[in-house]
PDB file of C-alpha atoms in Angstrom:
ATOM      1  CA  MET B 917     284.613 102.621 -12.585  1.00  0.00           C
ATOM      2  CA  ILE B 918     280.910 103.660 -13.365  1.00  0.00           C
ATOM      3  CA  ALA B 919     281.773 103.850 -17.126  1.00  0.00           C
ATOM      4  CA  ARG B 920     283.487 100.443 -16.894  1.00  0.00           C
ATOM      5  CA  ARG B 921     280.480  98.717 -15.262  1.00  0.00           C
ATOM      6  CA  GLY B 922     278.256 100.454 -17.855  1.00  0.00           C
ATOM      7  CA  VAL B 923     280.322  99.005 -20.740  1.00  0.00           C
ATOM      8  CA  LEU B 924     280.483  95.480 -19.141  1.00  0.00           C
ATOM      9  CA  ALA B 925     276.648  95.596 -18.591  1.00  0.00           C
ATOM     10  CA  GLY B 926     276.273  96.589 -22.208  1.00  0.00           C
ATOM     11  CA  LEU B 927     278.409  93.625 -23.292  1.00  0.00           C
ATOM     12  CA  ALA B 928     276.463  91.260 -21.197  1.00  0.00           C
ATOM     13  CA  LEU B 929     273.109  92.428 -22.583  1.00  0.00           C
ATOM     14  CA  ALA B 930     274.270  92.258 -26.106  1.00  0.00           C
ATOM     15  CA  ALA B 931     275.250  88.673 -25.545  1.00  0.00           C
ATOM     16  CA  ASP B 932     271.806  87.858 -24.280  1.00  0.00           C
ATOM     17  CA  PRO B 933     269.945  85.711 -26.809  1.00  0.00           C
ATOM     18  CA  VAL B 934     266.595  87.276 -25.919  1.00  0.00           C
ATOM     19  CA  PHE B 935     268.030  90.723 -26.297  1.00  0.00           C
ATOM     20  CA  LEU B 936     269.476  89.752 -29.736  1.00  0.00           C
ATOM     21  CA  ARG B 937     266.292  88.322 -31.104  1.00  0.00           C
ATOM     22  CA  HIS B 938     264.498  91.623 -30.053  1.00  0.00           C
ATOM     23  CA  ALA B 939     267.175  93.675 -31.536  1.00  0.00           C
ATOM     24  CA  ARG B 940     267.157  91.742 -34.820  1.00  0.00           C
ATOM     25  CA  ALA B 941     263.326  92.012 -35.022  1.00  0.00           C
ATOM     26  CA  GLU B 942     263.517  95.710 -34.453  1.00  0.00           C
ATOM     27  CA  ASP B 943     266.188  96.094 -37.164  1.00  0.00           C
ATOM     28  CA  GLU B 944     264.270  94.127 -39.807  1.00  0.00           C
ATOM     29  CA  PRO B 945     261.693  95.967 -41.879  1.00  0.00           C
ATOM     30  CA  PRO B 946     258.201  94.764 -41.404  1.00  0.00           C
ATOM     31  CA  VAL B 947     256.587  92.626 -44.054  1.00  0.00           C
ATOM     32  CA  ARG B 948     254.728  94.858 -46.318  1.00  0.00           C
ATOM     33  CA  PHE B 949     251.979  92.548 -47.480  1.00  0.00           C
ATOM     34  CA  THR B 950     249.109  90.784 -45.597  1.00  0.00           C
ATOM     35  CA  VAL B 951     246.895  87.720 -46.109  1.00  0.00           C
ATOM     36  CA  THR B 952     243.553  87.252 -44.465  1.00  0.00           C
ATOM     37  CA  GLY B 953     240.909  84.723 -44.315  1.00  0.00           C
ATOM     38  CA  ALA B 954     239.769  81.763 -42.173  1.00  0.00           C
ATOM     39  CA  MET B 955     243.205  80.066 -42.823  1.00  0.00           C
ATOM     40  CA  GLU B 956     241.866  76.672 -42.539  1.00  0.00           C
ATOM     41  CA  GLN B 957     241.601  73.605 -44.936  1.00  0.00           C
ATOM     42  CA  GLY B 958     239.122  74.417 -47.816  1.00  0.00           C
ATOM     43  CA  SER B 959     239.234  78.311 -47.169  1.00  0.00           C
ATOM     44  CA  LEU B 960     239.868  81.242 -49.436  1.00  0.00           C
ATOM     45  CA  ALA B 961     242.695  83.641 -48.634  1.00  0.00           C
ATOM     46  CA  ILE B 962     242.882  87.165 -49.801  1.00  0.00           C
ATOM     47  CA  GLY B 963     246.213  89.056 -49.796  1.00  0.00           C
ATOM     48  CA  ALA B 964     247.102  92.772 -50.113  1.00  0.00           C
ATOM     49  CA  ALA B 965     250.634  93.970 -51.332  1.00  0.00           C
ATOM     50  CA  PRO B 966     251.875  97.377 -52.562  1.00  0.00           C
ATOM     51  CA  PRO B 967     250.525  98.247 -56.063  1.00  0.00           C
ATOM     52  CA  GLY B 968     252.827  96.944 -58.761  1.00  0.00           C
ATOM     53  CA  SER B 969     254.152  94.023 -56.755  1.00  0.00           C
ATOM     54  CA  LEU B 970     254.681  90.521 -58.306  1.00  0.00           C
ATOM     55  CA  VAL B 971     253.240  87.671 -56.178  1.00  0.00           C
ATOM     56  CA  SER B 972     253.848  84.017 -56.339  1.00  0.00           C
ATOM     57  CA  LEU B 973     252.368  81.082 -54.365  1.00  0.00           C
ATOM     58  CA  ASP B 974     254.898  78.096 -53.997  1.00  0.00           C
ATOM     59  CA  GLY B 975     256.678  79.481 -57.035  1.00  0.00           C
ATOM     60  CA  ARG B 976     253.400  79.850 -59.059  1.00  0.00           C
ATOM     61  CA  PRO B 977     252.884  83.372 -60.379  1.00  0.00           C
ATOM     62  CA  LEU B 978     249.581  84.862 -59.187  1.00  0.00           C
ATOM     63  CA  ASN B 979     247.296  87.408 -60.925  1.00  0.00           C
ATOM     64  CA  VAL B 980     247.311  90.661 -59.032  1.00  0.00           C
ATOM     65  CA  THR B 981     244.854  93.596 -59.148  1.00  0.00           C
ATOM     66  CA  ALA B 982     246.167  97.097 -59.926  1.00  0.00           C
ATOM     67  CA  ASP B 983     245.908  97.901 -56.270  1.00  0.00           C
ATOM     68  CA  GLY B 984     247.874  94.915 -55.215  1.00  0.00           C
ATOM     69  CA  ARG B 985     245.103  92.334 -54.218  1.00  0.00           C
ATOM     70  CA  PHE B 986     245.408  88.754 -54.868  1.00  0.00           C
ATOM     71  CA  ALA B 987     243.835  85.340 -53.888  1.00  0.00           C
ATOM     72  CA  PHE B 988     244.587  81.736 -53.244  1.00  0.00           C
ATOM     73  CA  GLY B 989     242.971  78.759 -51.528  1.00  0.00           C
ATOM     74  CA  PHE B 990     243.944  75.958 -49.043  1.00  0.00           C
ATOM     75  CA  GLY B 991     243.047  72.530 -50.317  1.00  0.00           C
ATOM     76  CA  PRO B 992     240.678  70.558 -48.231  1.00  0.00           C
ATOM     77  CA  SER B 993     243.201  68.085 -47.132  1.00  0.00           C
ATOM     78  CA  GLN B 994     246.229  70.420 -47.305  1.00  0.00           C
ATOM     79  CA  THR B 995     248.625  70.044 -44.330  1.00  0.00           C
ATOM     80  CA  ALA B 996     251.620  71.596 -45.832  1.00  0.00           C
ATOM     81  CA  ALA B 997     252.511  75.295 -45.723  1.00  0.00           C
ATOM     82  CA  SER B 998     251.661  77.605 -48.585  1.00  0.00           C
ATOM     83  CA  LEU B 999     254.680  79.963 -49.350  1.00  0.00           C
ATOM     84  CA  VAL B1000     253.719  83.364 -50.496  1.00  0.00           C
ATOM     85  CA  THR B1001     256.481  85.553 -52.169  1.00  0.00           C
ATOM     86  CA  VAL B1002     256.088  89.096 -52.978  1.00  0.00           C
ATOM     87  CA  ARG B1003     258.523  91.342 -55.017  1.00  0.00           C
ATOM     88  CA  TYR B1004     257.931  94.920 -54.499  1.00  0.00           C
ATOM     89  CA  PRO B1005     258.382  97.609 -57.144  1.00  0.00           C
ATOM     90  CA  ASP B1006     261.361  99.090 -55.375  1.00  0.00           C
ATOM     91  CA  GLY B1007     263.118  95.794 -55.687  1.00  0.00           C
ATOM     92  CA  GLY B1008     262.730  94.434 -52.188  1.00  0.00           C
ATOM     93  CA  GLY B1009     260.643  91.443 -51.210  1.00  0.00           C
ATOM     94  CA  ASP B1010     259.385  89.407 -48.614  1.00  0.00           C
ATOM     95  CA  SER B1011     258.129  85.643 -48.099  1.00  0.00           C
ATOM     96  CA  ARG B1012     255.815  84.201 -45.646  1.00  0.00           C
ATOM     97  CA  SER B1013     254.553  80.539 -44.947  1.00  0.00           C
ATOM     98  CA  TYR B1014     250.920  79.916 -44.047  1.00  0.00           C
ATOM     99  CA  VAL B1015     249.755  76.603 -42.637  1.00  0.00           C
ATOM    100  CA  PRO B1016     246.050  75.988 -42.665  1.00  0.00           C
ATOM    101  CA  THR B1017     244.262  74.637 -39.589  1.00  0.00           C
ATOM    102  CA  VAL B1018     243.301  71.073 -39.946  1.00  0.00           C
ATOM    103  CA  ARG B1019     239.480  70.313 -40.075  1.00  0.00           C
ATOM    104  CA  GLN B1020     237.510  67.220 -38.995  1.00  0.00           C
ATOM    105  CA  TYR B1021     235.047  66.171 -41.695  1.00  0.00           C
ATOM    106  CA  GLU B1022     231.763  64.462 -41.085  1.00  0.00           C
ATOM    107  CA  GLU B1023     230.333  61.180 -42.622  1.00  0.00           C
ATOM    108  CA  GLN B1024     226.986  61.467 -44.269  1.00  0.00           C
ATOM    109  CA  ARG B1025     224.804  58.727 -45.629  1.00  0.00           C
ATOM    110  CA  VAL B1026     222.293  59.646 -48.149  1.00  0.00           C
ATOM    111  CA  ASN B1027     219.500  57.166 -49.315  1.00  0.00           C
ATOM    112  CA  GLY B1028     216.733  57.427 -51.808  1.00  0.00           C
ATOM    113  CA  LEU B1029     218.993  58.776 -54.731  1.00  0.00           C
ATOM    114  CA  PRO B1030     218.147  57.773 -58.317  1.00  0.00           C
ATOM    115  CA  GLN B1031     220.261  54.738 -58.796  1.00  0.00           C
ATOM    116  CA  ASN B1032     221.213  55.813 -62.319  1.00  0.00           C
ATOM    117  CA  THR B1033     222.997  58.723 -60.841  1.00  0.00           C
ATOM    118  CA  VAL B1034     224.971  56.686 -58.295  1.00  0.00           C
ATOM    119  CA  THR B1035     225.972  54.067 -60.725  1.00  0.00           C
ATOM    120  CA  PRO B1036     225.305  55.681 -64.127  1.00  0.00           C
ATOM    121  CA  PRO B1037     224.673  53.388 -67.120  1.00  0.00           C
ATOM    122  CA  PRO B1038     227.583  52.887 -69.726  1.00  0.00           C
ATOM    123  CA  GLU B1039     225.629  54.909 -72.298  1.00  0.00           C
ATOM    124  CA  VAL B1040     225.866  58.110 -70.336  1.00  0.00           C
ATOM    125  CA  ARG B1041     229.461  57.871 -69.022  1.00  0.00           C
ATOM    126  CA  ALA B1042     230.782  59.878 -72.091  1.00  0.00           C
ATOM    127  CA  ARG B1043     228.418  62.620 -71.502  1.00  0.00           C
ATOM    128  CA  ILE B1044     229.372  62.778 -67.733  1.00  0.00           C
ATOM    129  CA  GLU B1045     233.048  62.895 -68.914  1.00  0.00           C
ATOM    130  CA  ARG B1046     232.297  65.708 -71.283  1.00  0.00           C
ATOM    131  CA  GLU B1047     230.405  67.661 -68.659  1.00  0.00           C
ATOM    132  CA  ALA B1048     233.109  67.321 -66.018  1.00  0.00           C
ATOM    133  CA  GLU B1049     235.794  68.354 -68.602  1.00  0.00           C
ATOM    134  CA  ALA B1050     233.840  71.548 -69.384  1.00  0.00           C
ATOM    135  CA  ILE B1051     233.640  72.507 -65.595  1.00  0.00           C
ATOM    136  CA  TYR B1052     237.273  71.676 -65.165  1.00  0.00           C
ATOM    137  CA  LEU B1053     238.340  74.000 -68.032  1.00  0.00           C
ATOM    138  CA  ALA B1054     235.884  76.765 -66.929  1.00  0.00           C
ATOM    139  CA  ARG B1055     237.471  76.721 -63.450  1.00  0.00           C
ATOM    140  CA  LEU B1056     240.917  77.423 -64.984  1.00  0.00           C
ATOM    141  CA  TYR B1057     240.129  80.822 -66.152  1.00  0.00           C
ATOM    142  CA  ASP B1058     242.555  83.223 -64.625  1.00  0.00           C
ATOM    143  CA  SER B1059     240.636  86.464 -65.349  1.00  0.00           C
ATOM    144  CA  ALA B1060     241.756  89.781 -63.972  1.00  0.00           C
ATOM    145  CA  GLY B1061     238.419  90.401 -62.250  1.00  0.00           C
ATOM    146  CA  SER B1062     238.316  91.178 -58.494  1.00  0.00           C
ATOM    147  CA  ASP B1063     234.547  90.487 -57.766  1.00  0.00           C
ATOM    148  CA  PHE B1064     235.675  88.177 -54.980  1.00  0.00           C
ATOM    149  CA  LEU B1065     237.091  90.957 -52.920  1.00  0.00           C
ATOM    150  CA  SER B1066     233.766  92.056 -51.535  1.00  0.00           C
ATOM    151  CA  GLY B1067     232.881  88.804 -49.998  1.00  0.00           C
ATOM    152  CA  PHE B1068     229.879  86.472 -50.721  1.00  0.00           C
ATOM    153  CA  ASP B1069     226.230  86.471 -49.672  1.00  0.00           C
ATOM    154  CA  TRP B1070     224.374  83.128 -48.937  1.00  0.00           C
ATOM    155  CA  PRO B1071     222.586  82.589 -52.421  1.00  0.00           C
ATOM    156  CA  ALA B1072     219.338  81.085 -51.004  1.00  0.00           C
ATOM    157  CA  PRO B1073     217.452  80.557 -47.883  1.00  0.00           C
ATOM    158  CA  GLY B1074     216.853  77.035 -46.405  1.00  0.00           C
ATOM    159  CA  ILE B1075     217.819  74.435 -44.198  1.00  0.00           C
ATOM    160  CA  LEU B1076     221.493  73.513 -44.161  1.00  0.00           C
ATOM    161  CA  SER B1077     221.253  69.729 -45.113  1.00  0.00           C
ATOM    162  CA  GLY B1078     224.869  69.154 -46.247  1.00  0.00           C
ATOM    163  CA  VAL B1079     228.244  70.397 -45.293  1.00  0.00           C
ATOM    164  CA  PHE B1080     231.532  70.731 -46.997  1.00  0.00           C
ATOM    165  CA  GLY B1081     234.062  67.841 -46.979  1.00  0.00           C
ATOM    166  CA  SER B1082     231.655  65.153 -45.436  1.00  0.00           C
ATOM    167  CA  ARG B1083     232.451  61.629 -46.628  1.00  0.00           C
ATOM    168  CA  ARG B1084     229.416  60.541 -48.573  1.00  0.00           C
ATOM    169  CA  ILE B1085     227.848  57.183 -48.685  1.00  0.00           C
ATOM    170  CA  ASP B1086     225.134  57.295 -51.402  1.00  0.00           C
ATOM    171  CA  ASN B1087     222.626  54.398 -51.586  1.00  0.00           C
ATOM    172  CA  GLY B1088     225.184  52.447 -49.619  1.00  0.00           C
ATOM    173  CA  VAL B1089     228.046  53.173 -52.050  1.00  0.00           C
ATOM    174  CA  ALA B1090     231.129  55.152 -50.925  1.00  0.00           C
ATOM    175  CA  MET B1091     231.449  58.271 -53.045  1.00  0.00           C
ATOM    176  CA  SER B1092     233.820  61.150 -53.300  1.00  0.00           C
ATOM    177  CA  PRO B1093     233.496  63.864 -50.469  1.00  0.00           C
ATOM    178  CA  HIS B1094     230.719  66.378 -50.675  1.00  0.00           C
ATOM    179  CA  TRP B1095     232.608  69.386 -52.057  1.00  0.00           C
ATOM    180  CA  GLY B1096     229.961  72.143 -51.190  1.00  0.00           C
ATOM    181  CA  VAL B1097     227.132  73.194 -48.834  1.00  0.00           C
ATOM    182  CA  ASP B1098     223.559  72.110 -49.358  1.00  0.00           C
ATOM    183  CA  MET B1099     220.521  74.373 -48.739  1.00  0.00           C
ATOM    184  CA  ALA B1100     217.127  72.470 -48.697  1.00  0.00           C
ATOM    185  CA  ALA B1101     214.029  74.521 -49.687  1.00  0.00           C
ATOM    186  CA  PRO B1102     210.975  74.138 -51.598  1.00  0.00           C
ATOM    187  CA  LYS B1103     211.218  73.846 -55.462  1.00  0.00           C
ATOM    188  CA  GLY B1104     211.198  77.219 -57.066  1.00  0.00           C
ATOM    189  CA  THR B1105     212.878  79.108 -54.169  1.00  0.00           C
ATOM    190  CA  PRO B1106     214.984  81.897 -55.743  1.00  0.00           C
ATOM    191  CA  ILE B1107     218.579  81.637 -56.116  1.00  0.00           C
ATOM    192  CA  ARG B1108     220.598  84.859 -56.167  1.00  0.00           C
ATOM    193  CA  ALA B1109     224.074  85.709 -57.218  1.00  0.00           C
ATOM    194  CA  PRO B1110     226.265  85.950 -54.050  1.00  0.00           C
ATOM    195  CA  ALA B1111     228.573  88.379 -55.659  1.00  0.00           C
ATOM    196  CA  ASP B1112     229.220  89.974 -59.086  1.00  0.00           C
ATOM    197  CA  GLY B1113     230.742  87.867 -61.786  1.00  0.00           C
ATOM    198  CA  LEU B1114     230.694  86.413 -65.222  1.00  0.00           C
ATOM    199  CA  VAL B1115     228.563  83.423 -66.030  1.00  0.00           C
ATOM    200  CA  ARG B1116     230.958  80.693 -67.582  1.00  0.00           C
ATOM    201  CA  ILE B1117     228.466  77.767 -67.703  1.00  0.00           C
ATOM    202  CA  SER B1118     224.862  77.525 -67.821  1.00  0.00           C
ATOM    203  CA  ALA B1119     223.649  74.023 -68.821  1.00  0.00           C
ATOM    204  CA  ASP B1120     221.744  70.810 -67.766  1.00  0.00           C
ATOM    205  CA  HIS B1121     224.100  68.271 -66.694  1.00  0.00           C
ATOM    206  CA  TYR B1122     223.481  64.579 -66.018  1.00  0.00           C
ATOM    207  CA  LEU B1123     224.723  64.581 -62.455  1.00  0.00           C
ATOM    208  CA  SER B1124     224.500  68.204 -61.513  1.00  0.00           C
ATOM    209  CA  GLY B1125     221.219  68.821 -63.077  1.00  0.00           C
ATOM    210  CA  GLY B1126     220.558  72.618 -63.661  1.00  0.00           C
ATOM    211  CA  PHE B1127     224.074  73.933 -63.277  1.00  0.00           C
ATOM    212  CA  THR B1128     225.581  77.372 -63.395  1.00  0.00           C
ATOM    213  CA  LEU B1129     229.190  78.484 -62.780  1.00  0.00           C
ATOM    214  CA  ILE B1130     230.031  82.070 -62.075  1.00  0.00           C
ATOM    215  CA  ASP B1131     233.634  83.448 -62.344  1.00  0.00           C
ATOM    216  CA  HIS B1132     234.505  85.923 -59.706  1.00  0.00           C
ATOM    217  CA  GLY B1133     238.053  86.695 -60.783  1.00  0.00           C
ATOM    218  CA  GLN B1134     241.562  85.285 -60.296  1.00  0.00           C
ATOM    219  CA  GLY B1135     240.392  81.600 -60.383  1.00  0.00           C
ATOM    220  CA  VAL B1136     237.523  82.152 -57.858  1.00  0.00           C
ATOM    221  CA  SER B1137     234.349  80.553 -59.023  1.00  0.00           C
ATOM    222  CA  THR B1138     231.028  79.403 -57.586  1.00  0.00           C
ATOM    223  CA  GLY B1139     228.673  76.679 -58.775  1.00  0.00           C
ATOM    224  CA  TYR B1140     225.003  76.200 -58.399  1.00  0.00           C
ATOM    225  CA  LEU B1141     223.544  72.686 -58.840  1.00  0.00           C
ATOM    226  CA  HIS B1142     220.239  70.853 -59.080  1.00  0.00           C
ATOM    227  CA  GLN B1143     218.357  73.986 -60.246  1.00  0.00           C
ATOM    228  CA  SER B1144     214.815  73.592 -61.619  1.00  0.00           C
ATOM    229  CA  ALA B1145     215.294  76.751 -63.671  1.00  0.00           C
ATOM    230  CA  ARG B1146     218.445  78.464 -64.877  1.00  0.00           C
ATOM    231  CA  LEU B1147     217.751  82.144 -65.464  1.00  0.00           C
ATOM    232  CA  VAL B1148     221.096  83.403 -66.746  1.00  0.00           C
ATOM    233  CA  LYS B1149     223.092  82.508 -69.814  1.00  0.00           C
ATOM    234  CA  ALA B1150     226.789  81.920 -70.286  1.00  0.00           C
ATOM    235  CA  GLY B1151     228.698  85.116 -70.983  1.00  0.00           C
ATOM    236  CA  ALA B1152     226.260  87.182 -69.044  1.00  0.00           C
ATOM    237  CA  ARG B1153     227.524  89.581 -66.338  1.00  0.00           C
ATOM    238  CA  VAL B1154     225.631  89.260 -62.957  1.00  0.00           C
ATOM    239  CA  VAL B1155     225.563  91.503 -59.984  1.00  0.00           C
ATOM    240  CA  ARG B1156     225.181  90.690 -56.263  1.00  0.00           C
ATOM    241  CA  GLY B1157     221.586  89.878 -55.366  1.00  0.00           C
ATOM    242  CA  GLN B1158     220.482  89.136 -59.074  1.00  0.00           C
ATOM    243  CA  LEU B1159     218.059  86.192 -59.563  1.00  0.00           C
ATOM    244  CA  ILE B1160     220.120  83.566 -61.386  1.00  0.00           C
ATOM    245  CA  GLY B1161     217.939  80.490 -60.891  1.00  0.00           C
ATOM    246  CA  ARG B1162     215.396  78.459 -58.787  1.00  0.00           C
ATOM    247  CA  ILE B1163     216.049  75.567 -56.431  1.00  0.00           C
ATOM    248  CA  GLY B1164     215.029  72.030 -57.785  1.00  0.00           C
ATOM    249  CA  ALA B1165     215.818  68.277 -57.588  1.00  0.00           C
ATOM    250  CA  THR B1166     217.422  67.708 -60.971  1.00  0.00           C
ATOM    251  CA  GLY B1167     220.366  65.423 -61.355  1.00  0.00           C
ATOM    252  CA  ARG B1168     221.745  63.412 -58.355  1.00  0.00           C
ATOM    253  CA  ALA B1169     219.279  64.573 -55.661  1.00  0.00           C
ATOM    254  CA  THR B1170     216.776  63.183 -53.312  1.00  0.00           C
ATOM    255  CA  GLY B1171     214.722  66.342 -53.070  1.00  0.00           C
ATOM    256  CA  PRO B1172     214.809  70.066 -53.772  1.00  0.00           C
ATOM    257  CA  HIS B1173     217.845  71.778 -52.608  1.00  0.00           C
ATOM    258  CA  LEU B1174     220.827  73.999 -53.786  1.00  0.00           C
ATOM    259  CA  HIS B1175     224.262  72.551 -53.684  1.00  0.00           C
ATOM    260  CA  TRP B1176     226.654  75.672 -53.564  1.00  0.00           C
ATOM    261  CA  ALA B1177     230.316  75.065 -54.493  1.00  0.00           C
ATOM    262  CA  MET B1178     233.326  77.283 -54.539  1.00  0.00           C
ATOM    263  CA  ASN B1179     236.802  76.823 -56.134  1.00  0.00           C
ATOM    264  CA  TRP B1180     240.177  78.407 -56.667  1.00  0.00           C
ATOM    265  CA  PHE B1181     241.038  77.021 -59.951  1.00  0.00           C
ATOM    266  CA  GLU B1182     241.060  73.159 -59.178  1.00  0.00           C
ATOM    267  CA  VAL B1183     241.151  73.647 -55.474  1.00  0.00           C
ATOM    268  CA  ARG B1184     237.839  72.764 -53.714  1.00  0.00           C
ATOM    269  CA  LEU B1185     236.617  75.492 -51.129  1.00  0.00           C
ATOM    270  CA  ASP B1186     234.068  75.763 -48.519  1.00  0.00           C
ATOM    271  CA  PRO B1187     231.922  78.797 -49.684  1.00  0.00           C
ATOM    272  CA  SER B1188     230.478  79.140 -45.994  1.00  0.00           C
ATOM    273  CA  LEU B1189     233.956  80.338 -44.873  1.00  0.00           C
ATOM    274  CA  SER B1190     233.775  83.333 -47.153  1.00  0.00           C
ATOM    275  CA  THR B1191     230.326  84.653 -46.495  1.00  0.00           C
ATOM    276  CA  ARG B1192     229.472  88.077 -45.168  1.00  0.00           C
ATOM    277  CA  THR B1193     225.794  87.418 -44.364  1.00  0.00           C
ATOM    278  CA  PRO B1194     224.280  85.256 -41.685  1.00  0.00           C
ATOM    279  CA  LYS B1195     223.316  81.498 -42.452  1.00  0.00           C
ATOM    280  CA  PRO B1196     220.253  80.940 -44.294  1.00  0.00           C
ATOM    281  CA  GLU B1197     216.995  80.158 -42.421  1.00  0.00           C
ATOM    282  CA  ALA B1198     214.159  77.888 -43.303  1.00  0.00           C
ATOM    283  CA  LEU B1199     211.306  79.378 -45.070  1.00  0.00           C
TER     284      LEU B1199
END
């Protein structure tokens, strides 16, 4: 009779949905890759998988380092899940979806900008388009570097005068959102590389002023706008903390500040979400 009761109890337990869920979870092997980051709109995510794995994001193959590290970004207005699929060297695989947390962006009104940078005259529009195309192409490099893995330092001291994603109204004109963070500081304040990387662009642009773009590997890049002096050339390798320029007010600017931008290929990212050092302070 005791044996019979034990069998019946076992059958009842096996039919319990909660028991079945736990049993299946214990039977399934654990996912063998991880993804870390702020996991919100406009953030950079970094993954780790067994060496030799093949990784894709929504079906798009990703570059993977020899030790299995990879990166991707959540768009600033993305609400859909990003599906990461990993195929392991032993033939197995896993998939996992990541939904970014939705952010609320501010509205910022900026007055006193040079009007020819808010509504550029026809004779400079071709130049602006050429410069925008050069930046777009530079951000498409899918280099095998992994300089992004060590995180980023704030590149300059100063007052945070502009935040990522804010809806901009410049001189009363609605503009595209502000894709970066601004650090206001006196002209000539040093700008330092926040991480190792390769300089892809160093040039004077009509809207961005003194502009530098650094490639940190796997589509992760950072940009530095409105510089009064550019101290590195395209093609040069830079190391974390190296002096790369000085704060200015060139291009579309009301006063001296650094506009710091970050991208994962064409995806705009908030660099403040990937920093490993405290926010800058005023001088």
